[in-house]
C-alpha positions as a printed Julia matrix, in Angstrom:
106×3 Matrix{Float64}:
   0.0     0.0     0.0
   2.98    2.4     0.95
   4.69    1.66   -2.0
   2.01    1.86   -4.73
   0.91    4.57   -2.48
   4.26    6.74   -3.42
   4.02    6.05   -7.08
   0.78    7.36   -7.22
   1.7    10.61   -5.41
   5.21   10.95   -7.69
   3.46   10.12  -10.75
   6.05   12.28  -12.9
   9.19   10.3   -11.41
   7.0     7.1   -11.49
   6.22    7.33  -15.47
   9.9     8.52  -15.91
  11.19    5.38  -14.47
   8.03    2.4   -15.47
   6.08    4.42  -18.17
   2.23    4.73  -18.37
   1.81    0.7   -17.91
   3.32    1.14  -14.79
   1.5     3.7   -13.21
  -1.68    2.1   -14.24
  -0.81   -1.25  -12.5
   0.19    0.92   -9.34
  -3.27    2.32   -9.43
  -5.0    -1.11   -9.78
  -3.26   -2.59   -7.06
  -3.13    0.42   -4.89
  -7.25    0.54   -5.74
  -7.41   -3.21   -4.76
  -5.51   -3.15   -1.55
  -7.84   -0.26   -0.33
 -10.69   -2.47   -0.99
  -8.88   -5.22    0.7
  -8.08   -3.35    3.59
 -11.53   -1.89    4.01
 -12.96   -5.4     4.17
 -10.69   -6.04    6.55
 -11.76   -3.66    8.65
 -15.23   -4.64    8.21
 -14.89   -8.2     8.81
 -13.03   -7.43   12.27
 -16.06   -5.19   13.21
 -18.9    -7.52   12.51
 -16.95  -10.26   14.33
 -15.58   -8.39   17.19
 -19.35   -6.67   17.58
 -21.69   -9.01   16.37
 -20.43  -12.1    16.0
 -18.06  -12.76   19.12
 -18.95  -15.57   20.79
 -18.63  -13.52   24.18
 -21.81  -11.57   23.06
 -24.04  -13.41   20.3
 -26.16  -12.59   19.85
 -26.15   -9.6    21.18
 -25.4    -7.49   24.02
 -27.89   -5.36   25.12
 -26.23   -2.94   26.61
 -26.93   -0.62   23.54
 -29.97   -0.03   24.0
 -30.77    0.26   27.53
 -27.02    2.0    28.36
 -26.47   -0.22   31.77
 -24.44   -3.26   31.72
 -24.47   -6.73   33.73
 -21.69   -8.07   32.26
 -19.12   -8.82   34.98
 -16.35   -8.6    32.91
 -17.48   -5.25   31.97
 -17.75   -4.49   36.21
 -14.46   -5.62   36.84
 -13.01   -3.57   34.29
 -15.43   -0.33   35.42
 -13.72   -1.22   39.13
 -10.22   -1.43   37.82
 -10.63    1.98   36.3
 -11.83    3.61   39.24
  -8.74    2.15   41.36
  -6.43    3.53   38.77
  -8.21    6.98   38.94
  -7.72    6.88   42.69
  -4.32    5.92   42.36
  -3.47    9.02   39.86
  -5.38   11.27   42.27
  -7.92   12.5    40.03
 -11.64   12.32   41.09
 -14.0    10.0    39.38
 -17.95   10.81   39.63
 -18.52    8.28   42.35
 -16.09   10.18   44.54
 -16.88   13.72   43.69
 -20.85   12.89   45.32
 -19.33   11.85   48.55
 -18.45   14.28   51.75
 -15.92   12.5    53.69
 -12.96   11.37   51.53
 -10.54   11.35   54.19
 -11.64    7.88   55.88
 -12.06    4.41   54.24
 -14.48    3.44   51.54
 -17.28    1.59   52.85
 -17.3    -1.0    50.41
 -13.52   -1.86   51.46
């Protein structure tokens, strides 16, 4: 992709060097590989979204906006013990008075 990439954006140097025929089979395969590469991309998505066996056949999550998943409220716990660890506030904290003392839930 990088390299039929280049030859398309020096064309001048590029017909110098492999003529027209040359810069036309850049562009084809440069056109191809985009394709290729955008399929790719799709293909990932639908599997990594739709298709993962971790959520067929769907989560729901998308619709309502909560989550059960306790994979998804370990890593929602982790994130708030790295926050506390950096020192910034999260929104959990910000609500409470005391922050001084121990966490209840600890």
């Amino acid at each position: 992709m990088t390299v039929t990439g280049l030859m398309l954006w020096f064309d001048n140097e590029t017909m110098s060097l492999f003529g027209k025929l040359g810069w036309d089979v850049a562009r084809t395969i440069h056109f191809y590989e985009a394709w290729l590469a955008t399929l790719a991309i799709c293909v990932w998505h639908f599997y990594f979204v739709i298709y993962n066996p971790d959520v067929y056949p769907m989560n729901p999550s998308w619709l309502t906006g909560y989550s059960n998943d306790p994979e998804h409220v370990e890593e929602r716990v982790e994130e708030e013990e790295t926050s506390e660890q950096s020192g910034s506030k999260t929104e959990s904290q910000e609500g409470r008075q005391d922050n001084s003392g121990p966490r209840p839930d600890e």
